[in-house]
Tab-separated table of C-alpha atoms and ligand atoms in Angstrom:
chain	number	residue	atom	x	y	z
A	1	UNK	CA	-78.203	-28.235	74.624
A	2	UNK	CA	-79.372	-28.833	77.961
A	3	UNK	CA	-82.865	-29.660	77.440
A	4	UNK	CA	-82.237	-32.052	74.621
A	5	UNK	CA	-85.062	-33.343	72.428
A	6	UNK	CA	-84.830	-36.537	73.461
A	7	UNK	CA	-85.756	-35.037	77.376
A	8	UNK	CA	-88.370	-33.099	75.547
A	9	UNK	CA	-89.810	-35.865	74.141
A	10	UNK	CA	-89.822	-37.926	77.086
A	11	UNK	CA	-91.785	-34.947	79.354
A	12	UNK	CA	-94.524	-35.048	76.008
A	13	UNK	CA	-94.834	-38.662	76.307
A	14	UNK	CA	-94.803	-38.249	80.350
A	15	UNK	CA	-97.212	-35.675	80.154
A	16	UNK	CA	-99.744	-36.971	77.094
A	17	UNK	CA	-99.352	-40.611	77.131
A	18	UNK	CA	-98.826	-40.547	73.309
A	19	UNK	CA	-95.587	-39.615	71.384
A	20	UNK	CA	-95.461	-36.022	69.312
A	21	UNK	CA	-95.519	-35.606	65.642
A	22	UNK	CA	-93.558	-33.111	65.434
A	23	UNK	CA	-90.211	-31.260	67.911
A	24	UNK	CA	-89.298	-27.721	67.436
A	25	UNK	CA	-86.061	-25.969	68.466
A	26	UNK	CA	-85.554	-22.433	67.950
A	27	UNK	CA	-82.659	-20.478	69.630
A	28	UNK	CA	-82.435	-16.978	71.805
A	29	UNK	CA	-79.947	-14.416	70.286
A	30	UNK	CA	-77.600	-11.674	71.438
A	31	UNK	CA	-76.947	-8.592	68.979
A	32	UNK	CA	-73.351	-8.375	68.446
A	33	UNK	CA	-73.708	-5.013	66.890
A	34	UNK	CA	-76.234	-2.885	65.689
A	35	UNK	CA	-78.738	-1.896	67.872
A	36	UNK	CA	-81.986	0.207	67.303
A	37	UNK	CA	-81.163	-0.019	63.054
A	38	UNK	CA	-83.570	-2.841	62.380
A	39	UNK	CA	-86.539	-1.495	62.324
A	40	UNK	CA	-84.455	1.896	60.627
A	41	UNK	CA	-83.761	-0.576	57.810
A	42	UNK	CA	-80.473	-0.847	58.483
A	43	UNK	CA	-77.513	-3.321	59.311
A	44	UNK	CA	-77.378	-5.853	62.284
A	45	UNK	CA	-74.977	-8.350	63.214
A	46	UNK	CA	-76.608	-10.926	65.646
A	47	UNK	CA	-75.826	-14.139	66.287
A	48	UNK	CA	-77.424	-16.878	67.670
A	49	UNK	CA	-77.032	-18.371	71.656
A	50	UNK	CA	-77.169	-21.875	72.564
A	51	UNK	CA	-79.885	-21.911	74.329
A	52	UNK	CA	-83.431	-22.752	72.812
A	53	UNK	CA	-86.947	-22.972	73.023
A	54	UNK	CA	-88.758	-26.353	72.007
A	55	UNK	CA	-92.129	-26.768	70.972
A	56	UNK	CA	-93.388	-30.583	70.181
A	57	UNK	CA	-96.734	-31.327	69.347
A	58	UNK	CA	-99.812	-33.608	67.951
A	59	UNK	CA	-102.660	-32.922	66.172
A	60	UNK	CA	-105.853	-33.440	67.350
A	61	UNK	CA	-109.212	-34.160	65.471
A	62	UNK	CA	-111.093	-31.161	66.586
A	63	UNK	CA	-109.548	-27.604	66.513
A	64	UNK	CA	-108.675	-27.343	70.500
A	65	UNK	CA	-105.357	-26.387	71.319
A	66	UNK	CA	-103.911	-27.149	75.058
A	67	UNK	CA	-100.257	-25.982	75.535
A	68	UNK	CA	-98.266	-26.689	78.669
A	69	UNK	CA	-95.545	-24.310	79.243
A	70	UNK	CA	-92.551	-26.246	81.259
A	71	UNK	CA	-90.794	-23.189	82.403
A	72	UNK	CA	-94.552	-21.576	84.123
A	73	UNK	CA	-95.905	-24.860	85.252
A	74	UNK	CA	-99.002	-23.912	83.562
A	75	UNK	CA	-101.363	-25.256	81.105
A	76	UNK	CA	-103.965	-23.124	78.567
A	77	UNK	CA	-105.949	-23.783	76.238
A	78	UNK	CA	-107.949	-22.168	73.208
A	79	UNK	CA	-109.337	-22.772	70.151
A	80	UNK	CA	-107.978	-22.177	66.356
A	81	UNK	CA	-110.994	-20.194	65.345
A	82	UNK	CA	-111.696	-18.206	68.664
A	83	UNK	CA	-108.269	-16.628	69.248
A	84	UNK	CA	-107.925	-13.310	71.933
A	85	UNK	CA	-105.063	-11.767	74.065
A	86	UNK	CA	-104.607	-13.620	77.088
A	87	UNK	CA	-103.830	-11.150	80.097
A	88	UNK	CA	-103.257	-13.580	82.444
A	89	UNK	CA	-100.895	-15.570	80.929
A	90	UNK	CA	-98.454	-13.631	78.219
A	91	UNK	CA	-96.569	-16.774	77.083
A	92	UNK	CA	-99.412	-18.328	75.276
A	93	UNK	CA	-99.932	-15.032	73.595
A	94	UNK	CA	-96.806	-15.730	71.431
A	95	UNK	CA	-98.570	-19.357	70.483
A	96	UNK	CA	-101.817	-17.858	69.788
A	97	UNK	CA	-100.374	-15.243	67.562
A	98	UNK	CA	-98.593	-17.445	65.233
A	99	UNK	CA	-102.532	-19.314	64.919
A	100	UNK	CA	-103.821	-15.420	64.552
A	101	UNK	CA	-101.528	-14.599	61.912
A	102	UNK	CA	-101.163	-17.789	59.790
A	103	UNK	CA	-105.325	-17.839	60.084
A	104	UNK	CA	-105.124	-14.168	58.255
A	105	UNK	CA	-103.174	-15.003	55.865
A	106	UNK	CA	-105.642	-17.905	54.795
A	107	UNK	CA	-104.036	-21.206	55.911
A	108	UNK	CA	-106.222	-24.032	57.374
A	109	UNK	CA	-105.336	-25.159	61.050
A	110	UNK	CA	-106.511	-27.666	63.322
A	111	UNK	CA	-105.893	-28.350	66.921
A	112	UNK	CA	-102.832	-29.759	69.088
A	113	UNK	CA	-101.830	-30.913	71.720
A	114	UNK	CA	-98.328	-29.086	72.431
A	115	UNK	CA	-95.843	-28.972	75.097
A	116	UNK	CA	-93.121	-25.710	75.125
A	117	UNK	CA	-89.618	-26.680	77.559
A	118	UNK	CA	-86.179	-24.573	77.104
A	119	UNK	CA	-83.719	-22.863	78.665
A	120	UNK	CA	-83.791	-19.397	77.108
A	121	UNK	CA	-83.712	-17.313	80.252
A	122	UNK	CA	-86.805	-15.469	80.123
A	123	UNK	CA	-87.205	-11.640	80.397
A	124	UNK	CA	-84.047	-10.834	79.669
A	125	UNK	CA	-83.482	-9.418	76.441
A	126	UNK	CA	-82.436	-12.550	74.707
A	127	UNK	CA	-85.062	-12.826	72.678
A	128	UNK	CA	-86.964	-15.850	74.046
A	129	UNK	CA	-90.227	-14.386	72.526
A	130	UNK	CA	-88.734	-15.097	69.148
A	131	UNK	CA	-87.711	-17.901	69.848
A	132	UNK	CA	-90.986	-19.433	70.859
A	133	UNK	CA	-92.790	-17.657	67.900
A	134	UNK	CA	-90.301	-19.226	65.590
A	135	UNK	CA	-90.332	-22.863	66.898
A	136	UNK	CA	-93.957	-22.649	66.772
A	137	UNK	CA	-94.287	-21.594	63.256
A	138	UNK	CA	-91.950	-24.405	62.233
A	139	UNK	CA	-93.865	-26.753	64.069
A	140	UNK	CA	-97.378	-25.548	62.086
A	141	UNK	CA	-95.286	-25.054	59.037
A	142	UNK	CA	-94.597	-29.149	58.866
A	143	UNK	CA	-97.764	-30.502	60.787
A	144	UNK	CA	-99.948	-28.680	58.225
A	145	UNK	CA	-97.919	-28.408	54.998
A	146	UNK	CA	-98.049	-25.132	54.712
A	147	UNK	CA	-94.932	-24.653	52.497
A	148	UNK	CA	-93.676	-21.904	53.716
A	149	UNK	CA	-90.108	-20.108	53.092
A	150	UNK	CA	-87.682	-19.569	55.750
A	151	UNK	CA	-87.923	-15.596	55.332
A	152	UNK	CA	-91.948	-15.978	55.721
A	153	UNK	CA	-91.280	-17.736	58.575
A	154	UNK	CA	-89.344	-14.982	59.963
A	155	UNK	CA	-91.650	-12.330	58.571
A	156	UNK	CA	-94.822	-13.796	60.415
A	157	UNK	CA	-93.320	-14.654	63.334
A	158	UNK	CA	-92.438	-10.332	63.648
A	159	UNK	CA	-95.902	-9.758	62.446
A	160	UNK	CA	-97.419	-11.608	64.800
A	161	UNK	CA	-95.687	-10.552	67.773
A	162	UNK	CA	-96.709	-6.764	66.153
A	163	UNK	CA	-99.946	-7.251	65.457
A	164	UNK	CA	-101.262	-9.496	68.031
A	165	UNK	CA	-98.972	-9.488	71.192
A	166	UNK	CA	-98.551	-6.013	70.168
A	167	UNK	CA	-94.978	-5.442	70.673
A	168	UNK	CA	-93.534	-2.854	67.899
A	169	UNK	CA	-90.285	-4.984	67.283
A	170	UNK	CA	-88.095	-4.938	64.226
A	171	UNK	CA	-87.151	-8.392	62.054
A	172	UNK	CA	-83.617	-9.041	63.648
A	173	UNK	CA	-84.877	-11.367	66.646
A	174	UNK	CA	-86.523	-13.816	64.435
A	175	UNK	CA	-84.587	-13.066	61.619
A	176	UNK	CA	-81.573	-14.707	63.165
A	177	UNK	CA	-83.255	-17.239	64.561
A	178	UNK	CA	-84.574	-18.892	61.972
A	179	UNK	CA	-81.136	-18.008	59.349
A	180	UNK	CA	-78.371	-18.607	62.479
A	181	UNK	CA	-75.717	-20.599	61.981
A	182	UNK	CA	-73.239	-22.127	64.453
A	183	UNK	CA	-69.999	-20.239	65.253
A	184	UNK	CA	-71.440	-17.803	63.098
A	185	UNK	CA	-73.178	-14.324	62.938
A	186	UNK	CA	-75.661	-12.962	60.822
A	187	UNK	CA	-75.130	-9.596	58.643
A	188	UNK	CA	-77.969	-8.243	57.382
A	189	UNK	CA	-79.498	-5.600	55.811
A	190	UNK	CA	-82.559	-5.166	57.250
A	191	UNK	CA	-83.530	-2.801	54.378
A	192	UNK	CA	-83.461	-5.602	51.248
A	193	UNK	CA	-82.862	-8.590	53.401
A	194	UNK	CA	-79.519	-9.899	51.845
A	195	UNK	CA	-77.740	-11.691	54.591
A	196	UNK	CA	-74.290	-13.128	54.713
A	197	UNK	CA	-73.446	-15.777	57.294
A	198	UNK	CA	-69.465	-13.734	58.748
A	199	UNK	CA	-67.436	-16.864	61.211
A	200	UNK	CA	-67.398	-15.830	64.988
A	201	UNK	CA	-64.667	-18.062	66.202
A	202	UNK	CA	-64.652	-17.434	69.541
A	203	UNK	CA	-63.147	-20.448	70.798
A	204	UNK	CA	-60.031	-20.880	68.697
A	205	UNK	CA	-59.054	-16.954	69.755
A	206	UNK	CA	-58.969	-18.103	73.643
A	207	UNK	CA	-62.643	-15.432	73.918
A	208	UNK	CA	-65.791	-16.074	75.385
A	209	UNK	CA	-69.013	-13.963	75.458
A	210	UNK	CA	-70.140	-13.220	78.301
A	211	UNK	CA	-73.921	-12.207	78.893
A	212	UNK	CA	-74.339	-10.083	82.249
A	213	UNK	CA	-78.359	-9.968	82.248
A	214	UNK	CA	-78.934	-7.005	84.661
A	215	UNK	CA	-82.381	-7.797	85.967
A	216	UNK	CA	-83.070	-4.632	85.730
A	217	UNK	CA	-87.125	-4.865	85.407
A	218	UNK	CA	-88.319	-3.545	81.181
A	219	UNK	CA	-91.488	-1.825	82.329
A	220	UNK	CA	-90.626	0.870	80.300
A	221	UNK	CA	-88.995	-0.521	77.333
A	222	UNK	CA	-92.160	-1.482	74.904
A	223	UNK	CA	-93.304	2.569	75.269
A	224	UNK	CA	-89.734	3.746	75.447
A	225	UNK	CA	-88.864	1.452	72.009
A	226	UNK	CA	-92.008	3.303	70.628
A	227	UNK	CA	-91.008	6.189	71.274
A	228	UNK	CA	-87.414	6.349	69.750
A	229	UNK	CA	-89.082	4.388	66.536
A	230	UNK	CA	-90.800	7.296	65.966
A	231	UNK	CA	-88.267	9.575	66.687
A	232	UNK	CA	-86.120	8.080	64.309
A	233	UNK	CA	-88.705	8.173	61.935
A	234	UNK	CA	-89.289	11.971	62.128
A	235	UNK	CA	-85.361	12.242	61.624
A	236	UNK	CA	-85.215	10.462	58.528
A	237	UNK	CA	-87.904	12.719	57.043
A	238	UNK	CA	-85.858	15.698	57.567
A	239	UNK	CA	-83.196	13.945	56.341
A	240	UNK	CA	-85.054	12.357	53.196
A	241	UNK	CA	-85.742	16.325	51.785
A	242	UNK	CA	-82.145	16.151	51.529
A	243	UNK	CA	-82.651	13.215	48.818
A	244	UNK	CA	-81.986	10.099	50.901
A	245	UNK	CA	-84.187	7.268	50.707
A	246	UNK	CA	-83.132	5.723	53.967
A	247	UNK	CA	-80.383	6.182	56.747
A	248	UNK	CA	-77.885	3.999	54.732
A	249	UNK	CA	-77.605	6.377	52.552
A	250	UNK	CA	-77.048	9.178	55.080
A	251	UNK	CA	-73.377	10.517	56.188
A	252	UNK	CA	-71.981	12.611	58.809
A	253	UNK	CA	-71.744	15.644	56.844
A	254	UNK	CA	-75.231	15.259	55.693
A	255	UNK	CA	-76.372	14.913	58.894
A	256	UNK	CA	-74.011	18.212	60.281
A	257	UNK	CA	-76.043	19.769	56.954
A	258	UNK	CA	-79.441	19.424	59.013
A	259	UNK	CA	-78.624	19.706	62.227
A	260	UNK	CA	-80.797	22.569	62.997
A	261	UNK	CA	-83.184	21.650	61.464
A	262	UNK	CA	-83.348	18.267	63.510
A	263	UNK	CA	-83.016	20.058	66.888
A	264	UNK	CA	-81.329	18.475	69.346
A	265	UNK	CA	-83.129	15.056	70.270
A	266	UNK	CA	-83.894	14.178	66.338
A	267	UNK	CA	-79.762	15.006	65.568
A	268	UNK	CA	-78.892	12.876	68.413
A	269	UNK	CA	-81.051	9.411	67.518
A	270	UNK	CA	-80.230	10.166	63.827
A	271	UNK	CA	-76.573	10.067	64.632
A	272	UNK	CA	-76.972	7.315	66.392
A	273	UNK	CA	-78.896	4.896	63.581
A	274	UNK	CA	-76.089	6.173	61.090
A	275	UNK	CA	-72.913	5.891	62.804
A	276	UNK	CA	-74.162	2.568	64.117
A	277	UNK	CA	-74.636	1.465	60.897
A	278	UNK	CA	-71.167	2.771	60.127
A	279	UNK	CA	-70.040	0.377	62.819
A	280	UNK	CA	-71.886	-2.714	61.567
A	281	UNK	CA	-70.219	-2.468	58.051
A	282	UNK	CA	-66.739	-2.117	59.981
A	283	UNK	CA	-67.320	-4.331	62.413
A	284	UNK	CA	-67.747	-7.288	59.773
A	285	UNK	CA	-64.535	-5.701	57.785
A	286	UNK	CA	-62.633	-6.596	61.513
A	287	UNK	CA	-64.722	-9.915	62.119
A	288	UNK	CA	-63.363	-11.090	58.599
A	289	UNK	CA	-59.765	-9.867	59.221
A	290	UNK	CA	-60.105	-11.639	62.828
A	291	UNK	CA	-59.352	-8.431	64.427
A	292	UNK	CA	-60.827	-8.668	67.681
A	293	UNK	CA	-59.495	-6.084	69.164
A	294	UNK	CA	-61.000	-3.566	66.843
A	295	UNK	CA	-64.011	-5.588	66.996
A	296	UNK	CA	-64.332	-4.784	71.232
A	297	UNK	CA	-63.373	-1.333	70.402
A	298	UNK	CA	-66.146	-1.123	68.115
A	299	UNK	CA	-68.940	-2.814	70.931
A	300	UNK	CA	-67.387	0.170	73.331
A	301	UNK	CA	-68.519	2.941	70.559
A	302	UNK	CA	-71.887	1.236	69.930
A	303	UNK	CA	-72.492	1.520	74.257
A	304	UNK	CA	-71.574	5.398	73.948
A	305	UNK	CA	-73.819	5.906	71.162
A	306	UNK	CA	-76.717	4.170	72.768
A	307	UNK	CA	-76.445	5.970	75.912
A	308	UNK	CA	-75.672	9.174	75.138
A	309	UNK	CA	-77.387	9.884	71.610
A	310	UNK	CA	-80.476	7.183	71.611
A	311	UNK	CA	-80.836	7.153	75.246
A	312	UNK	CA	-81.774	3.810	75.726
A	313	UNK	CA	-79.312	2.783	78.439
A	314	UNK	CA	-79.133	2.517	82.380
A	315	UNK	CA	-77.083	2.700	85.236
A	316	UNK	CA	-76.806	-1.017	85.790
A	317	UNK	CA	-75.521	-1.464	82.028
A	318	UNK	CA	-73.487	1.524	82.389
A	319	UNK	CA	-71.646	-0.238	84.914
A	320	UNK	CA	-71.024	-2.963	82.196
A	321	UNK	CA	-69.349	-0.616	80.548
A	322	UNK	CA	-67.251	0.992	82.590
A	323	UNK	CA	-65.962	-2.035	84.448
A	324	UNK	CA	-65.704	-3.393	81.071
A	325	UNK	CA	-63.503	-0.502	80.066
A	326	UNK	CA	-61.427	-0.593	82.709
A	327	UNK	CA	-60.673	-4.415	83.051
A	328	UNK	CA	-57.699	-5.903	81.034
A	329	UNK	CA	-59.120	-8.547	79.764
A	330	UNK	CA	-62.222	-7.321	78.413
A	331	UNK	CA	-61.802	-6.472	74.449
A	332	UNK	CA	-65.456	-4.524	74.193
A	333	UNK	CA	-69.255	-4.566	76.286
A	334	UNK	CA	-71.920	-3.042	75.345
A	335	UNK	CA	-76.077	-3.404	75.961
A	336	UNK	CA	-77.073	-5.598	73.527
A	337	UNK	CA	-81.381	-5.873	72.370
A	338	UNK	CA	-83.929	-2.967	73.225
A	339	UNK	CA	-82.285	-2.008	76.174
A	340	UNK	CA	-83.930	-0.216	79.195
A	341	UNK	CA	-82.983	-3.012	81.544
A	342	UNK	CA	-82.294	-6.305	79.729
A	343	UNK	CA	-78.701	-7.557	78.781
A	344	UNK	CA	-75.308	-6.867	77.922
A	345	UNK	CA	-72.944	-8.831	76.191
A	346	UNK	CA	-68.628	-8.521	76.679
A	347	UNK	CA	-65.683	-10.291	74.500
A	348	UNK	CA	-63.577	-11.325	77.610
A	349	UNK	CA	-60.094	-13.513	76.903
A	350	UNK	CA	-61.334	-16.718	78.090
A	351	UNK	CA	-58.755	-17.062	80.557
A	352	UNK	CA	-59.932	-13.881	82.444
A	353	UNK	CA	-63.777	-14.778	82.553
A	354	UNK	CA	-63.745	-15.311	86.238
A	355	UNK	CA	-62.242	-12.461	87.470
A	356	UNK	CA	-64.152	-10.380	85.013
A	357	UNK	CA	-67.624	-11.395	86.157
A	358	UNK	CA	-66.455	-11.189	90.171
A	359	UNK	CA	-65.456	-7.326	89.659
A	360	UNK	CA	-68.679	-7.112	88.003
A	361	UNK	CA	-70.538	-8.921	91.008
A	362	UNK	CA	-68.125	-6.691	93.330
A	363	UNK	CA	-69.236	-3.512	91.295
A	364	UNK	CA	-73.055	-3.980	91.343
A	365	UNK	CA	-72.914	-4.632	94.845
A	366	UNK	CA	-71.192	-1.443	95.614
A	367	UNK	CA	-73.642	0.474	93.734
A	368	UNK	CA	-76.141	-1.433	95.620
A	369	UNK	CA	-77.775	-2.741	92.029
A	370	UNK	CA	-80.128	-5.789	92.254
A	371	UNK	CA	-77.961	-8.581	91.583
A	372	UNK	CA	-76.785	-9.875	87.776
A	373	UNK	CA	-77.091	-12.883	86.190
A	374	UNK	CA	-74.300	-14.416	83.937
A	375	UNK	CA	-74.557	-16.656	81.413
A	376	UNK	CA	-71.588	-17.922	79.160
A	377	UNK	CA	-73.232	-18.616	75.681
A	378	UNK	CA	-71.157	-20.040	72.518
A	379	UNK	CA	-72.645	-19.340	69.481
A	380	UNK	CA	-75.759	-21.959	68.372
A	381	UNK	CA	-77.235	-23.343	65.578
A	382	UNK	CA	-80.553	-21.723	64.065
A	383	UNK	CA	-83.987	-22.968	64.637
A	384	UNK	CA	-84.752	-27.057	63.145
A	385	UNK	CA	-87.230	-28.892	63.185
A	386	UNK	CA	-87.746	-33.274	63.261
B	401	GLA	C1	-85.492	-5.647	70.366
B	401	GLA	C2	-86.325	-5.847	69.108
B	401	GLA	C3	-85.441	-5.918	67.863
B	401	GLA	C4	-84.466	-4.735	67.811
B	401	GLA	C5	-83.762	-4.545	69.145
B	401	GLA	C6	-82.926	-3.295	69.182
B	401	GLA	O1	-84.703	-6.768	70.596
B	401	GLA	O2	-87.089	-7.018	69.220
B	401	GLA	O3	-86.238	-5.987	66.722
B	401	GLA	O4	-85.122	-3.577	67.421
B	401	GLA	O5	-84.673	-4.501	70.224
B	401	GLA	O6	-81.875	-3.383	68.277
């Protein structure tokens, strides 16, 4: 980890003169499969990234709390019991919420002094938000006493990013990175919450995943991801007549069965959430077997579907796609998160990295895109706390 805890709690000592009480790490994520099903109460297999957010803190006597955020170079403050949306400064919305939402829910607070340092790159569909929201929670969580399970942790941490940031996301981001393991991805059923922890040995298969972070701005993505949420939503009650309870429960000939009644844009994001879940389910049956062949082939699929039937793509992720397509050495890509702008993720034989990312740089600069970002992540530990 590059920004250890032991930097992290040299900048808090630097910066407050006194040493914290408590450090919080809580890791980014990429979606391996299953895009668009969480909130459709369906599968996802994430995973967490080695790269974190820390949040390390002491309590105060009176209930002020003054954050510094490393990565801004700013500083805000607020108090437990007078909490509103900043719209200045979005980061310390995700800090306030977790106050807002623990606050509802009854629990006692006081005030801290708090510092907030990572290396999560920011805005770009890794899930940083999370991240924050989670290592902030576990900070409260011990500072306070509040007892609280690992799935409330999760849980609040979504419902505050829903209900006071006011983003419409489903449980997957902080889901994983609270239960993440290293070398190790997360199926779950977003439906009941059973999880099972499935190896992701990159390393000893000579793979790496790459991340190619587009930089494509996400303007569009919080109405856009409202949008198709709702869309889907409509879809399943057609489908539901039919006596499903949920799109798990829904198959291809079910769907064929109410096609017309769908219409076309309803048909298309259905068939989307269920073959995607179809995919999940197989791609764990591969990830088992070590078949990571099948596993890439299955990350292609997943792109097609989310371009072409939940339309959540672009060009400069499409190109991800097709380059990774093309290129030997690249088992599977595909747009991993919301999408609309944001990341991708491809399973590239290790030895083949380079080249891969310099056709990609080649590729985007032929189609004149703004220029990506790469990161190689290995697969990280879930969020702790000390
Ligand atoms: C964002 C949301 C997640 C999930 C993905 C799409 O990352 O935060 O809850 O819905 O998009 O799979």
């Amino acid at each position: 980890m590059k920004n250890s805890f032991s930097h992290a709690h040299n900048r808090f000592l630097d910066f407050y003169n006194k040493k914290p009480e408590v450090l919080s790490s809580a890791p980014g994520r990429i979606n391996i499969i299953g895009e668009h099903t969480d909130y459709n109460l369906g599968f996802v297999l994430p995973a967490c990234i080695d790269r974190n957010i820390q949040f390390l803190a002491k309590r105060r006597t009176d209930d002020r709390v003054s954050v510094w955020a490393e990565h801004f170079k700013e500083s805000e403050h607020f108090f437990v019991h007078d909490l509103r949306v900043s719209k200045e400064k979005k980061w310390v919305n995700y800090v306030k919420g977790i106050f807002w939402v623990l606050e509802r829910e009854g629990y006692s607070l006081g005030g801290l002094d708090a510092f907030i340092i990572g290396d999560i790159p920011i805005e770009s569909g890794l899930s940083s938000s999370a991240a924050l929201e989670v290592s902030v929670l576990n900070a409260l969580n011990k500072l306070f006493y509040l007892s609280l399970s690992k799935e409330k942790i999760a849980r609040l941490s979504r419902k505050a990013e829903n209900d006071f940031v006011g983003v419409n996301c489903g449980l997957m981001d902080q889901f994983v990175s609270v239960f993440g393991k290293k070398n190790m991805a997360l199926f779950l059923d977003c439906g009941t919450l059973i999880y099972e922890h499935v190896p992701l040995l990159l390393e000893e298969h000579g793979l790496n995943i790459v991340v190619y972070d587009s930089r494509v701005s996400r303007e569009l993505s919080a109405s856009e991801y409202n949008k198709r949420s709702l869309e889907s939503g409509d879809a399943l009650k057609i489908l539901k007549i039919s006596g499903v309870k949920n799109f798990k429960e829904a198959d291809n000939d079910l769907l064929e069965d109410n096609r017309d009644k769908m219409g076309d844009i309803l048909y298309r994001r259905a068939r989307h959430v269920i073959t995607e879940n179809q995919r999940v389910i197989e791609a764990v049956r591969v990830l088992k077997e070590r078949d990571f062949h099948k596993l890439g082939e299955l990350l292609f699929e997943s792109h097609l579907s989310l371009r072409d039937d939940y339309e959540v793509s672009c060009p400069e992720l499409d190109l991800l796609y097709t380059v990774g397509k093309k290129f030997g050495g690249c088992l599977g890509a595909r747009l991993t998160g919301a999408g609309f702008g944001g990341s991708g993720i491809a399973l590239v034989e290790k030895a083949q990295t380079d080249a891969f990312i310099n056709k990609l740089k080649r590729e985007s600069k032929n189609h004149k895109f703004t220029v990506p970002v790469f990161h190689e992540v290995k697969i990280g530990e879930g969020a702790y706390v000390q």
